[in-house]
mmCIF file of C-alpha atoms in Angstrom:
data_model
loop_
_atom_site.group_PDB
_atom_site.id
_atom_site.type_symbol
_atom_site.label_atom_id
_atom_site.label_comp_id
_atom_site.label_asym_id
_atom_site.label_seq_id
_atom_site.Cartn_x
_atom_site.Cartn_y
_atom_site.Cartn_z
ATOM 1 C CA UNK A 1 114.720 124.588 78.169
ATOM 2 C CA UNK A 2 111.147 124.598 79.574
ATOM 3 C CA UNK A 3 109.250 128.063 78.545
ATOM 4 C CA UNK A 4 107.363 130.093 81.222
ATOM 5 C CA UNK A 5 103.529 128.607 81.487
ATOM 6 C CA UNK A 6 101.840 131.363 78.933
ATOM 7 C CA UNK A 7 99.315 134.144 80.380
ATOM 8 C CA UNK A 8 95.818 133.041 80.579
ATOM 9 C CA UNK A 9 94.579 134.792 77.420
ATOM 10 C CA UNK A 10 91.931 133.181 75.975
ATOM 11 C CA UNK A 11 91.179 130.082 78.208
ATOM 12 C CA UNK A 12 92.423 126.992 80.009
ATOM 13 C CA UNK A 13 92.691 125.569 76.352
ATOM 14 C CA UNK A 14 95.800 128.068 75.650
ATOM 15 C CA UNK A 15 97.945 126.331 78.069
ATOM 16 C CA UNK A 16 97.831 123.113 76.597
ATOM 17 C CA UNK A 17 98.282 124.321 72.906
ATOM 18 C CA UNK A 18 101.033 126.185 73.885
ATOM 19 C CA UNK A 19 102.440 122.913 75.360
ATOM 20 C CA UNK A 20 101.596 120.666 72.727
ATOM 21 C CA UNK A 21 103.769 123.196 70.280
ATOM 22 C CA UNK A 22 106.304 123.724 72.205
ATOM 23 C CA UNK A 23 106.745 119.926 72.747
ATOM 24 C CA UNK A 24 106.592 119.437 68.969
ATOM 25 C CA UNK A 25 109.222 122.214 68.629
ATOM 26 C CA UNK A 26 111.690 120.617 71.369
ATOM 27 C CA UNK A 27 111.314 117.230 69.898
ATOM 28 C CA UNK A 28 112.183 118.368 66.398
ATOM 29 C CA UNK A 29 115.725 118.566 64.674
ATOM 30 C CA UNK A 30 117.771 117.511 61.470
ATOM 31 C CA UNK A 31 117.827 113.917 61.131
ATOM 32 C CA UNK A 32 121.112 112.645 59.329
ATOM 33 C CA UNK A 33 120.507 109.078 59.661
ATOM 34 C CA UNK A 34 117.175 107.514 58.540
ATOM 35 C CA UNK A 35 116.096 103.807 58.955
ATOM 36 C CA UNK A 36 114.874 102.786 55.037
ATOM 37 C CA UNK A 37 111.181 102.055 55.793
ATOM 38 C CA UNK A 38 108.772 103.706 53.332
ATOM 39 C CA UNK A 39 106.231 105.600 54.800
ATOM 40 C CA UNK A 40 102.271 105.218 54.425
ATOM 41 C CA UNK A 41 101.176 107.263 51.688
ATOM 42 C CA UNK A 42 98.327 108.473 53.565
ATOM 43 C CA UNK A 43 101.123 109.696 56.534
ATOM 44 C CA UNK A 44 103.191 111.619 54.086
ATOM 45 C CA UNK A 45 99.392 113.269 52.265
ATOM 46 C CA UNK A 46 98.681 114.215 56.446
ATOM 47 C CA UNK A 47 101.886 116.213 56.101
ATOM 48 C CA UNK A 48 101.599 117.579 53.499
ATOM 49 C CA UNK A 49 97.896 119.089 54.357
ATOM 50 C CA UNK A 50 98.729 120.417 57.322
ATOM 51 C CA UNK A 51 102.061 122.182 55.431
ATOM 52 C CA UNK A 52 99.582 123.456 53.448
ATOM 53 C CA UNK A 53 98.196 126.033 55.840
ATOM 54 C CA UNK A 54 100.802 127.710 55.780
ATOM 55 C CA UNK A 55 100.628 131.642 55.813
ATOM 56 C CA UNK A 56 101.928 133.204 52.822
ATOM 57 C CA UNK A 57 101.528 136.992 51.155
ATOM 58 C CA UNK A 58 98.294 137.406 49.227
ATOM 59 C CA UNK A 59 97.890 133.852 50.269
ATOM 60 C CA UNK A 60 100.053 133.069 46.667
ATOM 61 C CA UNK A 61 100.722 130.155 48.119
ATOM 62 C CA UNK A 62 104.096 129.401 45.873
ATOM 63 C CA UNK A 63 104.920 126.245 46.709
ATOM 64 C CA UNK A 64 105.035 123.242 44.333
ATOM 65 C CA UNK A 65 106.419 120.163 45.884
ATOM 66 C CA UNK A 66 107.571 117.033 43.790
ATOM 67 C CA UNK A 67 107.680 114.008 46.531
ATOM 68 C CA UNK A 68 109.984 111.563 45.609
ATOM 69 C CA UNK A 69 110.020 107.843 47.164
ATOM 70 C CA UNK A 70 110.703 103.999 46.201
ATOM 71 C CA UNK A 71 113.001 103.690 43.257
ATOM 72 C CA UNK A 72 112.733 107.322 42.217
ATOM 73 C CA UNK A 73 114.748 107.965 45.335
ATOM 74 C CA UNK A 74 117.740 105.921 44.193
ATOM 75 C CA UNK A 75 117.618 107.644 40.669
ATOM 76 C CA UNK A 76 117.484 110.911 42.009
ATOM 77 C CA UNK A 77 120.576 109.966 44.413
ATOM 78 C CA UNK A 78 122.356 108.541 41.543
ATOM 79 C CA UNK A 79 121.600 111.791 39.380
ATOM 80 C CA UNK A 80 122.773 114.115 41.969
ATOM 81 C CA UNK A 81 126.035 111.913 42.938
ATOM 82 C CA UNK A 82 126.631 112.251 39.651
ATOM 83 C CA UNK A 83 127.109 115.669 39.308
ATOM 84 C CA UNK A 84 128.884 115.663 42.580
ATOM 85 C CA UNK A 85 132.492 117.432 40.711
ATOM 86 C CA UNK A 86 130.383 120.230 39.409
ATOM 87 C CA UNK A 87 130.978 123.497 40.669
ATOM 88 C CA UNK A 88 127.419 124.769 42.965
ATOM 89 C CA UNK A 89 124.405 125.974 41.117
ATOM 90 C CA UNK A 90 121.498 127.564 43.242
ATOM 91 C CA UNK A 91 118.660 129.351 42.099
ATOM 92 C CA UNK A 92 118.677 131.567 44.753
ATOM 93 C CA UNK A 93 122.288 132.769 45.634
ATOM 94 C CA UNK A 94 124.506 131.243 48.655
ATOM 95 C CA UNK A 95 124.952 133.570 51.425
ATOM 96 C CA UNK A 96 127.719 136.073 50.757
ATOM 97 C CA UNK A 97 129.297 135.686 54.413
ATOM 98 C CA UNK A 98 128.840 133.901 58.228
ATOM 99 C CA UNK A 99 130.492 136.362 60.276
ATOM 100 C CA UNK A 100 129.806 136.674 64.019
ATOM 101 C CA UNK A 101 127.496 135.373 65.943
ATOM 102 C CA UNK A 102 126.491 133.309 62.621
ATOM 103 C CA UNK A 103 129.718 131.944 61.829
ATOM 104 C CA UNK A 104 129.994 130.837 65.236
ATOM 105 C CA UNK A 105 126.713 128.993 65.384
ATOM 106 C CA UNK A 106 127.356 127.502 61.926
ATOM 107 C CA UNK A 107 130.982 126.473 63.282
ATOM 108 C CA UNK A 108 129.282 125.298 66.237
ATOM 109 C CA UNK A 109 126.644 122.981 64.636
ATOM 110 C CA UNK A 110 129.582 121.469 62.081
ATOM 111 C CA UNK A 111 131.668 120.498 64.858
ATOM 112 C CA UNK A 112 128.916 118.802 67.040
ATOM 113 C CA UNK A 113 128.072 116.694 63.647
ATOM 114 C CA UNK A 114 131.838 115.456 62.597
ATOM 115 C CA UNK A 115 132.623 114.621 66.640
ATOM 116 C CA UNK A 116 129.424 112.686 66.356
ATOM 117 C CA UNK A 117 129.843 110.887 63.447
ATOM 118 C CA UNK A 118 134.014 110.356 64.267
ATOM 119 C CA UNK A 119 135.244 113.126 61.760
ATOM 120 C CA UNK A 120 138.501 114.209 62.930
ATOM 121 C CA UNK A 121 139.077 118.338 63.032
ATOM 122 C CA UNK A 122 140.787 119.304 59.749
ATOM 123 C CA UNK A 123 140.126 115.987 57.826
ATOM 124 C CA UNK A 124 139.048 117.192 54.749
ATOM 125 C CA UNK A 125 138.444 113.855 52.923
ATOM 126 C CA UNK A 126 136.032 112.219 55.732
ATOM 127 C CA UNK A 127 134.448 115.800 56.049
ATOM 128 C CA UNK A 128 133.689 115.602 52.220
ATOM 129 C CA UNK A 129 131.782 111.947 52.686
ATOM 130 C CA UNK A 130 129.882 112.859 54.989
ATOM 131 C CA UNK A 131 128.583 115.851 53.278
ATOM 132 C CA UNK A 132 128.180 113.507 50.199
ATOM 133 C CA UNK A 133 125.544 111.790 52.377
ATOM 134 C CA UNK A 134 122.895 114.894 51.524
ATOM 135 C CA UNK A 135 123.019 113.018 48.099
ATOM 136 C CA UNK A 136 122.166 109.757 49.411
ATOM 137 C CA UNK A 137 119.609 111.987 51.657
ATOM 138 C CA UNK A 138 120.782 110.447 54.572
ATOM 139 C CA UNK A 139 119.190 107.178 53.545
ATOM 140 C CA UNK A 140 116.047 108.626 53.738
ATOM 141 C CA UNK A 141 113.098 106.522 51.482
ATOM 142 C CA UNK A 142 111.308 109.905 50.737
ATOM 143 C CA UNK A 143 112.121 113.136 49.671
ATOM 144 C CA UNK A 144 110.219 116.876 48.817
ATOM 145 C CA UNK A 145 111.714 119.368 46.731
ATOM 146 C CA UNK A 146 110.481 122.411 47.213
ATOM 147 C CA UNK A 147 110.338 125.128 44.816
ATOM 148 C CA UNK A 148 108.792 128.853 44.004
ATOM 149 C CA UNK A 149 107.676 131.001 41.356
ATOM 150 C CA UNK A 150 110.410 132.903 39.838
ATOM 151 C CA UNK A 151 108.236 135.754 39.627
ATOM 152 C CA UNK A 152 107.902 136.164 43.197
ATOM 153 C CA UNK A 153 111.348 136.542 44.047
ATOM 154 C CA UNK A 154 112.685 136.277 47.447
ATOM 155 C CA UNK A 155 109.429 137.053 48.825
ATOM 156 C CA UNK A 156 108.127 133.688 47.629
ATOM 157 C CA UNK A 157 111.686 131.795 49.070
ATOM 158 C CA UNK A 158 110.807 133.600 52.149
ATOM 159 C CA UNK A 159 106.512 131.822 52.248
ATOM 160 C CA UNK A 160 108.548 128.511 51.385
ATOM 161 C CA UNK A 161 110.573 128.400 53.713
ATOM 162 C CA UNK A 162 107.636 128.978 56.304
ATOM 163 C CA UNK A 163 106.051 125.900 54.671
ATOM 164 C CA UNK A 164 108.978 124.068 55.238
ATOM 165 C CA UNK A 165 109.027 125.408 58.694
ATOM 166 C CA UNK A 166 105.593 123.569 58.919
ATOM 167 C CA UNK A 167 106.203 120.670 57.215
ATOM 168 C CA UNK A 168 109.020 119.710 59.241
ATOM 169 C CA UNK A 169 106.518 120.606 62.666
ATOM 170 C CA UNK A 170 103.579 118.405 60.873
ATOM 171 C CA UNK A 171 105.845 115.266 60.071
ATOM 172 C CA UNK A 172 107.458 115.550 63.877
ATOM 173 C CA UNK A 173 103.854 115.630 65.586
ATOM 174 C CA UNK A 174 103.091 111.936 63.432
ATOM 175 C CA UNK A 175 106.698 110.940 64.620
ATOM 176 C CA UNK A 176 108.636 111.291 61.395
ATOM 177 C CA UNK A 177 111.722 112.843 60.843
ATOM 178 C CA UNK A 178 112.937 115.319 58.483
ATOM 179 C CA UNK A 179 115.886 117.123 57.521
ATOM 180 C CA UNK A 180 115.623 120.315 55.284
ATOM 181 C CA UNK A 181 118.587 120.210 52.757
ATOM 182 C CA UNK A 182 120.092 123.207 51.148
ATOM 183 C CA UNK A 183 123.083 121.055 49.214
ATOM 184 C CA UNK A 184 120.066 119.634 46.991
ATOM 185 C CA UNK A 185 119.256 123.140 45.656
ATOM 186 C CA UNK A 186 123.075 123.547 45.318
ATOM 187 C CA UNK A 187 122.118 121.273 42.313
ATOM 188 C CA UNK A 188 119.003 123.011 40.782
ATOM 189 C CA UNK A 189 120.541 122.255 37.283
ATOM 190 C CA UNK A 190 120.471 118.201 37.851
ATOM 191 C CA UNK A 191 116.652 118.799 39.448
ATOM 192 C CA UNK A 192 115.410 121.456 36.405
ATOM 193 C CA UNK A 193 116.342 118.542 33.962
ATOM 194 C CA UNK A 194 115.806 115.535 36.356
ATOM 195 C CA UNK A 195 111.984 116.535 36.776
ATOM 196 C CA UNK A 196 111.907 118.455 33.620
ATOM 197 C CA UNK A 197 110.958 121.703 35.718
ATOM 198 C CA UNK A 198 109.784 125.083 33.794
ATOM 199 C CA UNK A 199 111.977 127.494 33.407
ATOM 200 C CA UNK A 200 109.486 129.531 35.630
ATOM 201 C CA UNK A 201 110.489 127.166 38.408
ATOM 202 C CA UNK A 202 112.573 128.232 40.836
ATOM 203 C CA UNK A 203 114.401 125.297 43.576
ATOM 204 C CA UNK A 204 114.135 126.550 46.627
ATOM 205 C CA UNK A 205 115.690 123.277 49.205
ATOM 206 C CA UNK A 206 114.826 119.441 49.543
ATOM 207 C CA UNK A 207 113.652 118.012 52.534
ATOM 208 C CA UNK A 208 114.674 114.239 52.979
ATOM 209 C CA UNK A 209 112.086 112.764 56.201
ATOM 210 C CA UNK A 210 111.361 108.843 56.994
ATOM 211 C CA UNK A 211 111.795 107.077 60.704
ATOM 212 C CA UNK A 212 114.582 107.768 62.582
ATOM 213 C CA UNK A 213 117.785 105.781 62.969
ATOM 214 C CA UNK A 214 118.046 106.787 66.622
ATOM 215 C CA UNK A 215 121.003 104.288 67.152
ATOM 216 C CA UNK A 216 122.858 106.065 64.267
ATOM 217 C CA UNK A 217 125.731 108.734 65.771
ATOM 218 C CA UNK A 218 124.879 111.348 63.377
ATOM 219 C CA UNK A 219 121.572 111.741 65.667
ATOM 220 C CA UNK A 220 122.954 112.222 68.461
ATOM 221 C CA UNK A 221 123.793 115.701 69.073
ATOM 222 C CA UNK A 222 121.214 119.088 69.490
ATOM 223 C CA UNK A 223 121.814 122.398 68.030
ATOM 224 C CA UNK A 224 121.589 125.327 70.833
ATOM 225 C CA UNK A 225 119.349 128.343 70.182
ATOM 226 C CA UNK A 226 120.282 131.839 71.115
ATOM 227 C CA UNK A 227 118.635 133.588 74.310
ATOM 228 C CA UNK A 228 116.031 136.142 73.712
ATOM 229 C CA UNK A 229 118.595 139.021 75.233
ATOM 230 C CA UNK A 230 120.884 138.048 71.637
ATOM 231 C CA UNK A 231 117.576 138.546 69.318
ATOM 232 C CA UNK A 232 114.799 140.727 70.820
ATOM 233 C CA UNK A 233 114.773 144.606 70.834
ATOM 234 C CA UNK A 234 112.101 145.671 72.729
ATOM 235 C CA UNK A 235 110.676 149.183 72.323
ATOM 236 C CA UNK A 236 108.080 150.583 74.738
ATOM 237 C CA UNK A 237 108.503 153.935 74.738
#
């Protein structure tokens, strides 16, 4: 939904970079079905410097990103499909609980992703290919695993995941799509040994990105957001 034009602030220039973000913002969302053209390497190095303004505390900066693509992709895939039996092993734990309003969103976005791609309501086998696709990254031809210093905690998860927040907003305005992936840290013990990580290292998601398959089904549903009312206090007084 269209936002309100913003205040004039700081000049006739606001207007338009508020536009320009929010279009980039409206226009971005989790590809699940990527056509297999390789990027440009010089697209996927303009991503990645623009990510890499990202704010972060101190300015530590804890990303490292490994970028995988070409036939690296395929042994990665094959690595992680083969490990697909083992029981979950994050760095940083799962949540304990969706309840609420969460559960219902998560429910919500689930639902809109097995009606798209045909996956019947309580069809447990097709529900468990299609989340075997995160391993085949969608048939994406690139992929960035993200990960933070162990030292920092959850306070250098929390500056990654505003670099993946800006990653994802970088590749959209060149037209490439992206979908961050928290079953490929579900695996940190295939990527520690698959990339011979430190033990300093700590995963914290993938993010699979390419072109579009805009013909594909899995593309063609939208998440909602919450109203402002559901997530805003405001205190004046």
């Amino acid at each position: 939904m269209p936002l309100d034009a913003p205040s004039a602030v700081g000049g006739p220039d606001d207007a338009s970079r508020f536009a320009a973000l929010q279009t980039i913002l409206d226009q971005r969302y989790s590809c699940r079905a990527f056509r297999p053209q390789p990027l440009a390497h010089g697209t996927i190095a303009q991503i990645l410097q623009l990510a890499q303004r990202t704010a972060s505390w101190c300015n530590a900066q804890p990303w490292q990103v490994i970028v995988v693509s070409g036939e690296a992709t395929s042994r990665l895939s094959n690595a992680l499909l083969g490990a697909r039996h083992r029981p979950p092993a994050p760095d940083y734990p799962w949540p304990r609980e969706y309840h609420g309003a969460y559960q219902a969103r998560r429910r919500e976005c689930g639902l809109a992703l097995y009606e798209a791609v045909g996956v019947a309501r309580g069809d447990r086998e097709a529900a468990a290919r299609q989340a075997l696709e995160n391993f085949r990254f969608f048939g994406a031809p690139h992929v960035a695993i993200v990960t933070s210093d162990e030292a920092l905690g959850v306070y250098g998860a929390v500056d990654c995941g505003a670099y993946v927040s800006n990653f994802m907003l970088a590749a959209t305005s060149l037209g490439v799509a992206t979908v961050p992936q928290a079953a490929l840290a579900s695996r940190a013990d295939v990527l520690r040994a698959h990339f011979d990580l430190p033990d300093d290292r700590r995963v914290v998601c993938g993010i699979s990105f390419g072109l579009a398959d805009d013909a594909h089904p899995a593309n063609g549903f939208r998440t909602t957001r919450a109203g402002l009312e559901e997530v805003v206090t405001w205190v004046d007084d």
